[in-house]
CSV table of C-alpha atoms in Angstrom, one decimal:
chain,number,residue,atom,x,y,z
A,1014,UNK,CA,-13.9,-7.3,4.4
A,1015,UNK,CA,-11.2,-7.7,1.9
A,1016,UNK,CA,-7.9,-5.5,1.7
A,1017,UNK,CA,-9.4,-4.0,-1.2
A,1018,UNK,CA,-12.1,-2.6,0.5
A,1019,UNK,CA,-10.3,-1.7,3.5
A,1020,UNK,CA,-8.2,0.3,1.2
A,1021,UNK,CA,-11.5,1.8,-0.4
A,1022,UNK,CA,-12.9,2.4,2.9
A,1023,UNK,CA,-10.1,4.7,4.4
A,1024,UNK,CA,-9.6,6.7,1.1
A,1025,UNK,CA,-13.1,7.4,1.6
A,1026,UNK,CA,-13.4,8.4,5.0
A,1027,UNK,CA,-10.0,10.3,4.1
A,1028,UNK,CA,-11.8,12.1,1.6
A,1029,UNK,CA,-14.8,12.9,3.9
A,1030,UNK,CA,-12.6,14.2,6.6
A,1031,UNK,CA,-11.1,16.3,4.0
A,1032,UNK,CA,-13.8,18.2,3.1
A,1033,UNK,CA,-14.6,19.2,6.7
A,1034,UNK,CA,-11.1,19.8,7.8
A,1035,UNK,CA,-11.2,22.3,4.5
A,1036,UNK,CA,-14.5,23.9,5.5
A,1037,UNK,CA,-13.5,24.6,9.2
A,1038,UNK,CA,-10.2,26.1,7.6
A,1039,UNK,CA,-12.4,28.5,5.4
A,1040,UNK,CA,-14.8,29.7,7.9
A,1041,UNK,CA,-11.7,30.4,10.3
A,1042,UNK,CA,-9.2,31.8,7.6
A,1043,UNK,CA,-10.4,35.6,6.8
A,1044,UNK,CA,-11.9,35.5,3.3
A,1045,UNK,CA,-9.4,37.0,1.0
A,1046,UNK,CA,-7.1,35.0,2.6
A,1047,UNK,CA,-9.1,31.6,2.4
A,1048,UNK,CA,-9.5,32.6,-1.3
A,1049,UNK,CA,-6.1,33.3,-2.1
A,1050,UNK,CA,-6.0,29.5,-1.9
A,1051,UNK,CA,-8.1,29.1,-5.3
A,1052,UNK,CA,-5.3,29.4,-7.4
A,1053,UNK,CA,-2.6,26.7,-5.6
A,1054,UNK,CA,-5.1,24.6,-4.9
A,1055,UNK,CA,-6.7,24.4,-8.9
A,1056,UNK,CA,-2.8,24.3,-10.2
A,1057,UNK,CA,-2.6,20.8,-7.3
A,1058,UNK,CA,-5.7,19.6,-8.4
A,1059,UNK,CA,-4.4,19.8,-12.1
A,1060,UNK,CA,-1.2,17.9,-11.8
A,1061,UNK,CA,-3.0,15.9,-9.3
A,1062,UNK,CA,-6.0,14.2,-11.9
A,1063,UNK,CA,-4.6,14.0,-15.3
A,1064,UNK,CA,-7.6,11.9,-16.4
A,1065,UNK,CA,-10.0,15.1,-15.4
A,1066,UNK,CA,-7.8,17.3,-16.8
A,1067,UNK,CA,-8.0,15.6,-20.5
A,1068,UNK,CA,-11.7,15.2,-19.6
A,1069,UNK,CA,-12.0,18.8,-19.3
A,1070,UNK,CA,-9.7,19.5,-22.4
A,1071,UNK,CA,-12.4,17.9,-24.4
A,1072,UNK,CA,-15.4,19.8,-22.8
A,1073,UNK,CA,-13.6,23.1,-23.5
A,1074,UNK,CA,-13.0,22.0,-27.0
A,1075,UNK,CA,-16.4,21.0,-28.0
A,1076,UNK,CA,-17.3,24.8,-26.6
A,1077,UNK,CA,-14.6,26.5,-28.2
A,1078,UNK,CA,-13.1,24.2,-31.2
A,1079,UNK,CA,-10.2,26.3,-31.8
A,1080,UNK,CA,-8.3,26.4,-28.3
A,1081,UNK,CA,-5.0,25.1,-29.0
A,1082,UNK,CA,-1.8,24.4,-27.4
A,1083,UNK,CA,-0.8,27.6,-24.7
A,1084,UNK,CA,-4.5,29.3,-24.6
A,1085,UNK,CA,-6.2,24.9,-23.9
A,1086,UNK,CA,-3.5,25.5,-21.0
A,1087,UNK,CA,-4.8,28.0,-19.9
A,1088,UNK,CA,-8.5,27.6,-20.0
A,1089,UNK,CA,-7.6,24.1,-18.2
A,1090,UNK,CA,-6.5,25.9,-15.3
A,1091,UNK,CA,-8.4,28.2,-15.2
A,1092,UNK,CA,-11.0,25.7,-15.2
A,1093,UNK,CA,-9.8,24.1,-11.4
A,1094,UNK,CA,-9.1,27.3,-10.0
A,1095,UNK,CA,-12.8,27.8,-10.6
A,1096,UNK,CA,-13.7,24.8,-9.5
A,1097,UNK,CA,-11.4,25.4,-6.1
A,1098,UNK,CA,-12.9,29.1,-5.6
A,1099,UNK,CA,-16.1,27.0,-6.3
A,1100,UNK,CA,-15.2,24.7,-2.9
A,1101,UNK,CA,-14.0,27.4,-1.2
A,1102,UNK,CA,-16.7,29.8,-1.0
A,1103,UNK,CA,-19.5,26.8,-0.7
A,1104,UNK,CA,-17.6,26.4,2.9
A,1105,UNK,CA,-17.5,29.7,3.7
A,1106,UNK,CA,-21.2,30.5,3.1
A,1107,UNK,CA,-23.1,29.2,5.6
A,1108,UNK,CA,-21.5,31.6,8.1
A,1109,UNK,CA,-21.5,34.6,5.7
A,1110,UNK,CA,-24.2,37.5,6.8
A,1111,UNK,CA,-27.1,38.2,4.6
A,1112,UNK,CA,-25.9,41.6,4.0
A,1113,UNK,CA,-22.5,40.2,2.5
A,1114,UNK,CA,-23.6,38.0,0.5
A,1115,UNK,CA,-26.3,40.7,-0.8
A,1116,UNK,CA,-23.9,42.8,-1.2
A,1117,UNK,CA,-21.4,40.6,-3.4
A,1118,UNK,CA,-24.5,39.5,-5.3
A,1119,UNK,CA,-25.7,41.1,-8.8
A,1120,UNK,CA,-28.7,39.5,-11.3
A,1121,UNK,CA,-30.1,40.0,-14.6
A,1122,UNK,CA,-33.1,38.8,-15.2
A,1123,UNK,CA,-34.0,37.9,-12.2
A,1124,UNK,CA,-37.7,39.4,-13.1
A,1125,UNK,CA,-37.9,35.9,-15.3
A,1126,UNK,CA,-38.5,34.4,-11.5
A,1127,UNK,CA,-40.6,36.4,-10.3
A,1128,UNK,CA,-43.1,36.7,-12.8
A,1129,UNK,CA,-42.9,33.1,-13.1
A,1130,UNK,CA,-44.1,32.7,-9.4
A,1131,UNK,CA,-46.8,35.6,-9.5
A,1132,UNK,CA,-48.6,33.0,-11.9
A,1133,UNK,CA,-48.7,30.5,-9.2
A,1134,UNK,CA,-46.9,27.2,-10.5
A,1135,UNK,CA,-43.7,27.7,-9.3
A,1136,UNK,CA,-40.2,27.8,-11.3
A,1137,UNK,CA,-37.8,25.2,-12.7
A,1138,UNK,CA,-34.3,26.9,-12.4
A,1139,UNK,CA,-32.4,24.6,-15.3
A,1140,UNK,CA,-28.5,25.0,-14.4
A,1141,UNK,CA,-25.5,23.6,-16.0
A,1142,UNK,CA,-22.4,23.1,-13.3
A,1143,UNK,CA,-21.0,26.9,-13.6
A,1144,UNK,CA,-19.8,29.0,-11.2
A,1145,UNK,CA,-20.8,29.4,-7.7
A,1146,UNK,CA,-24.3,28.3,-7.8
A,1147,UNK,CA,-24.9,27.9,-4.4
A,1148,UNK,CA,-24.5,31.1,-3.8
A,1149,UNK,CA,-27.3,32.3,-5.9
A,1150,UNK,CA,-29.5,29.7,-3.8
A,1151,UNK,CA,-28.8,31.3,-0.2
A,1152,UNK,CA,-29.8,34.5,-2.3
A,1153,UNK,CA,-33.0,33.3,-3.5
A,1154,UNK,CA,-33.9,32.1,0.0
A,1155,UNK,CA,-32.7,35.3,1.4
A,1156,UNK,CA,-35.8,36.9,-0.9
A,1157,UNK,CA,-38.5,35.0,1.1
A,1158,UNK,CA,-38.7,32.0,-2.0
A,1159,UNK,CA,-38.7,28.5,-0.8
A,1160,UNK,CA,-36.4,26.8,-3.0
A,1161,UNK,CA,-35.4,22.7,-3.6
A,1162,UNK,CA,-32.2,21.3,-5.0
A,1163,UNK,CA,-32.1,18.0,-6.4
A,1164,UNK,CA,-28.3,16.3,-6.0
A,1165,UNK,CA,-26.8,13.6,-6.9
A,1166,UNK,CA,-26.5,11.2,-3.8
A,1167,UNK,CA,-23.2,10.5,-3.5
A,1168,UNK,CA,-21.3,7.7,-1.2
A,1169,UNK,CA,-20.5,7.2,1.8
A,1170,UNK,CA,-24.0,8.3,3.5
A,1171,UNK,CA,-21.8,10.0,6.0
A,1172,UNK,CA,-20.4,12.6,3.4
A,1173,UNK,CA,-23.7,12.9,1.4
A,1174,UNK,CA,-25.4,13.9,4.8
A,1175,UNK,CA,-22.6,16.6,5.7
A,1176,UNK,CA,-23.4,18.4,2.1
A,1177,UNK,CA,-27.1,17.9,2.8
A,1178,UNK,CA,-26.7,20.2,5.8
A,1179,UNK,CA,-24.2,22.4,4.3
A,1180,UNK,CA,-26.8,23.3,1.6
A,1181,UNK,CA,-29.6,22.8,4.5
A,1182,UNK,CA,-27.6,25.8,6.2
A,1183,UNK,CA,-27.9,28.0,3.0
A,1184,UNK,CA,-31.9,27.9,3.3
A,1185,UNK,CA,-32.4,24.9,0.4
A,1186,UNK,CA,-34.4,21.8,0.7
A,1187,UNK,CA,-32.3,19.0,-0.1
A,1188,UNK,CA,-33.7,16.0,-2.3
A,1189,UNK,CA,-31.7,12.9,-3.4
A,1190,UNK,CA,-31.6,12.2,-6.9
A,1191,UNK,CA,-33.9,9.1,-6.7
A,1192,UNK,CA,-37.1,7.5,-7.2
A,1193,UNK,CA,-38.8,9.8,-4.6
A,1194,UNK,CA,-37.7,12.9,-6.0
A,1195,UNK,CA,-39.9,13.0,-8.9
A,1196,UNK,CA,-42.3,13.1,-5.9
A,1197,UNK,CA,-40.8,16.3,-4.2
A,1198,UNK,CA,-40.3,18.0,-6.9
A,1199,UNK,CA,-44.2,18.3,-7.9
A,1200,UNK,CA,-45.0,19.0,-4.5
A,1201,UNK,CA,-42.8,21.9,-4.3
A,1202,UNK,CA,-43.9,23.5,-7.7
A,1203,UNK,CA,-47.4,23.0,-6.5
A,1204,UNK,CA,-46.6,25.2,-3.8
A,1205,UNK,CA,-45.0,27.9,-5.6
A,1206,UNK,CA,-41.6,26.7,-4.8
A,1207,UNK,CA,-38.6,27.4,-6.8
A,1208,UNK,CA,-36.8,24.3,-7.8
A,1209,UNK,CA,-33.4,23.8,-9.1
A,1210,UNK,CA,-32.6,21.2,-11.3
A,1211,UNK,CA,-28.8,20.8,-12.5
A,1212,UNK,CA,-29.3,20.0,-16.2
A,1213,UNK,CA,-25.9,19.5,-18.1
A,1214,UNK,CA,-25.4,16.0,-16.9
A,1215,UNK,CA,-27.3,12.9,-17.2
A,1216,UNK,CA,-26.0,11.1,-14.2
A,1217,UNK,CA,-29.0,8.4,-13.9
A,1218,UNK,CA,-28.6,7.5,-17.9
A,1219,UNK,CA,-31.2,7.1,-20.1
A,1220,UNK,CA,-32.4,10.7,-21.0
A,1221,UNK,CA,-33.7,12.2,-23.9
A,1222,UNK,CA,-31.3,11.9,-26.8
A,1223,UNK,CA,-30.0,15.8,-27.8
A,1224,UNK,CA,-27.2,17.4,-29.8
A,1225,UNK,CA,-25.1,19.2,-27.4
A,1226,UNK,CA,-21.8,21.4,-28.2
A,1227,UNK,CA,-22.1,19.7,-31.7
A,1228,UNK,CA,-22.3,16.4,-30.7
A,1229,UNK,CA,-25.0,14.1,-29.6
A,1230,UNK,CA,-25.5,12.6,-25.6
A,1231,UNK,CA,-28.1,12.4,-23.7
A,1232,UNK,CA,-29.4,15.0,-20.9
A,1233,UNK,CA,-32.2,14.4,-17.8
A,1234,UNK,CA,-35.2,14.8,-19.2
A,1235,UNK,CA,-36.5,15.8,-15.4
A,1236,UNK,CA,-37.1,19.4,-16.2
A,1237,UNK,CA,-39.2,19.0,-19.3
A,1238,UNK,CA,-41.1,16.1,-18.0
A,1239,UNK,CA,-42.8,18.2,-15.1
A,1240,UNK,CA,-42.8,21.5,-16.7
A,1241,UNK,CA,-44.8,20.0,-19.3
A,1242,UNK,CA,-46.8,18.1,-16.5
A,1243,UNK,CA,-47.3,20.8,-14.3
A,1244,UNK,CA,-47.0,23.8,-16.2
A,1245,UNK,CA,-44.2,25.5,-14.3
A,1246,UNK,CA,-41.8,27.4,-16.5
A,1247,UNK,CA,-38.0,26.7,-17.2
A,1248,UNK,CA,-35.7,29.4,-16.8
A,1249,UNK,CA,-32.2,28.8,-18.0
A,1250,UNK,CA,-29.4,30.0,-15.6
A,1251,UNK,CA,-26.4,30.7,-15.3
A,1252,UNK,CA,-23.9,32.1,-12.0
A,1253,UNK,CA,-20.8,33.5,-12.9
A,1254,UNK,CA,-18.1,34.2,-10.6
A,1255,UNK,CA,-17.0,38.1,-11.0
A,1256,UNK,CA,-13.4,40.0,-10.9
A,1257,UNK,CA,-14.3,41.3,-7.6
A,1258,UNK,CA,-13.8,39.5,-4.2
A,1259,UNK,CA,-16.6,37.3,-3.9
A,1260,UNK,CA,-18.1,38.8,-6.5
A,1261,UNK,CA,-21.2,36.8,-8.6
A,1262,UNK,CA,-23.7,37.5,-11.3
A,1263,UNK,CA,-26.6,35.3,-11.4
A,1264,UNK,CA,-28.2,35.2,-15.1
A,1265,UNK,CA,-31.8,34.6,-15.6
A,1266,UNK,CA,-32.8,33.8,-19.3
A,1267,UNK,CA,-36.7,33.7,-20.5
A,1268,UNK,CA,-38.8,31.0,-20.1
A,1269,UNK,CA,-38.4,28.3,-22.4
A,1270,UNK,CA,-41.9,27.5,-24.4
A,1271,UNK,CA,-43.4,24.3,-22.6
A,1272,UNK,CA,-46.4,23.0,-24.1
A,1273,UNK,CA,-47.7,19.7,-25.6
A,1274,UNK,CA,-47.5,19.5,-29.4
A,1275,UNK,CA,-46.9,15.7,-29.8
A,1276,UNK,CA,-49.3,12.8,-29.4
A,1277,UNK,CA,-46.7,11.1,-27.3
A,1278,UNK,CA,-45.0,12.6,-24.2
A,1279,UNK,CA,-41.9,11.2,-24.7
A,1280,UNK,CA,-41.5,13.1,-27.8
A,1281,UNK,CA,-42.6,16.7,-26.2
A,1282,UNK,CA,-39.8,15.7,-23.4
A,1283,UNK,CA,-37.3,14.7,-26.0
A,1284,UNK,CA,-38.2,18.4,-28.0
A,1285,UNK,CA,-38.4,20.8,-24.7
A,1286,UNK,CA,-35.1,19.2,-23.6
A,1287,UNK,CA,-33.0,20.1,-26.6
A,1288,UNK,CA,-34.4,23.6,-26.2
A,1289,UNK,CA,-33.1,23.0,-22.4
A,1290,UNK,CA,-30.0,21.7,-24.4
A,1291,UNK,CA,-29.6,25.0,-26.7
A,1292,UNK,CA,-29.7,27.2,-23.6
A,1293,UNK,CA,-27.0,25.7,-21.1
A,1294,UNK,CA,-24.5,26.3,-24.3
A,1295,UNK,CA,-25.7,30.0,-24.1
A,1296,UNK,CA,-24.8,29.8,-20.5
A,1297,UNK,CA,-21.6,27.7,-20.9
A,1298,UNK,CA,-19.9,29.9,-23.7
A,1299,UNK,CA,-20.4,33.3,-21.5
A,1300,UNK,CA,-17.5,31.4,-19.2
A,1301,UNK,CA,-16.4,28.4,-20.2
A,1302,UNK,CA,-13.8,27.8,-17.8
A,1303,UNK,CA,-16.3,28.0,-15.1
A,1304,UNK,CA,-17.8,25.1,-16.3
A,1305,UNK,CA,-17.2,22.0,-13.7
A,1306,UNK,CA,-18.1,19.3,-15.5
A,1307,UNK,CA,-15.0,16.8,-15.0
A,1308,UNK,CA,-17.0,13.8,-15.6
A,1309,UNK,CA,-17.4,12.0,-19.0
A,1310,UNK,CA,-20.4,14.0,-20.7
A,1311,UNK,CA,-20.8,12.2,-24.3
A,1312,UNK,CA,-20.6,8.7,-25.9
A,1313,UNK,CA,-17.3,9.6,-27.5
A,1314,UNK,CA,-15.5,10.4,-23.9
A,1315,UNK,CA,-13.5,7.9,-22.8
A,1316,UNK,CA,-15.3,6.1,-19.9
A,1317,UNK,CA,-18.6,7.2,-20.8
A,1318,UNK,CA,-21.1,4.9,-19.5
A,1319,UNK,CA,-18.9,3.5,-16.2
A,1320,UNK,CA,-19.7,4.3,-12.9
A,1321,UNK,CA,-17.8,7.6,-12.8
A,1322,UNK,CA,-19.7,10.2,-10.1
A,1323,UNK,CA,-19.3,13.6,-9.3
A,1324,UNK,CA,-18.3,14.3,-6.3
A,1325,UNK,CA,-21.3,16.8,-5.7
């Protein structure tokens, strides 16, 4: 093994030991306490990652074109603190009671979802990376619906197994983004399972070409490709994080139309997923600096195209 990926190996086993050392804080810490770490924490990660933090200068931009100087400060920050209240609360969830996290929990729309499973086809839940979306899952198990997340599989194996049983804890199914989880994901909707797709982010490449936030990318074209194969619905949605102490509001829009108008599939994908497309920016301009997307999103972004991962 070289020095280089010595090096590469320890800050990565480093970074894994982090994130446990930070949820065994969180759990043990009482809750306002643990929380009142948000803030400190964003403003470190800020100084910290000057590369996300012109990343996420540019997302903010394209969402609202005329933040400038004092108030692009601002929404920057406010940005990582989300994105630290974000970490925060996904450790402290698993040992939360259902009656807390009930009670901390408020929907519109939610009536999208279940109407959706009363017809028997299951429900794609399409979800940009806002809020505190996780917590919205335990919710939706915590109703008696079976629900499958599909996430990005990140490296080492050792750190992508500790989130699979973080979220395992919260009552979700956990698929790999892969070549298997095309698989899963049919299965699941077959059964009347809810499955949630985060949609804002085409991390494998080659999606359907769309105009997002004015400017053209590409998105997964996942969710369109087995709604329109399976006939499950799409509901856009969004979770917000509220004013009050673990306060959220989980945001179910209608279903999006799904049904085959062209000759060629590729082209009803291509069609359903800039409808997909038209709703996340809904979602995204009701809070914009809860919007985690750190990562390069467009062709235009510098290092778009390299091998740039989330970390989730």
């Amino acid at each position: 093994m070289t020095p280089q990926e010595l090096q590469q190996q320890f800050i990565s086993q480093f970074t894994t030991n982090g994130y446990k050392l930070g949820a065994l804080a969180a759990r043990l810490i009482p809750g306002p306490l643990a929380m009142g770490f948000a803030t400190p924490a964003g403003a470190g990660a800020n100084l910290a990652s000057p590369e996300r933090r012109a990343i996420i200068e540019r997302h903010l931009q394209r969402v609202d074109p005329t933040l400038r100087g004092l108030r692009l400060r601002r929404a920057v920050q406010e940005a990582f603190d989300s994105y630290a209240r974000y970490w925060i609360e996904s450790f402290r969830l698993p040992t939360m009671s259902k009656r807390a996290v009930a009670a901390s929990f408020r929907e519109d729309g939610y009536r999208h979802l279940t109407e959706a499973l009363a017809a028997g086809n299951g429900a794609i839940i399409a979800l940009p990376h806002l809020g505190g979306w996780e917590w919205a899952g335990r919710w939706i198990a915590e109703q008696g619906h079976p629900i499958t997340v599909i996430v990005e599989q990140i490296e080492p194996p050792e750190r992508f197994e500790w989130f699979v049983d973080l979220r395992s804890k919260l009552g979700m199914t956990v698929v790999p983004l892969g070549p298997k989880a095309g698989t899963a994901v049919i299965a699941a909707l077959r059964a009347n399972h809810v499955v949630c797709l985060l949609s804002d982010r085409d991390i494998q490449g080659g999606g359907p070409t769309v105009e997002f936030f004015g400017e053209t990318t590409t998105l997964p074209g996942g969710a369109a490709t087995v709604a329109l194969r399976t006939g499950a619905p799409i509901l856009p949605t969004g979770v917000y994080f509220t004013d009050r102490f673990d306060g959220h509001l989980g945001y179910v829009r209608p279903p999006i139309p799904v049904e085959r108008q062209a000759k060629r599939l590729r082209d009803d994908v291509q069609r359903v997923t800039q409808l997909i497309a038209a709703e996340l920016e809904v979602l995204i301009r009701r809070a914009p600096s809860q919007w985690h997307l750190f990562q390069p999103n467009w062709p235009s972004d510098p290092g778009y195209g390299e091998s740039i991962r989330a970390d989730t």
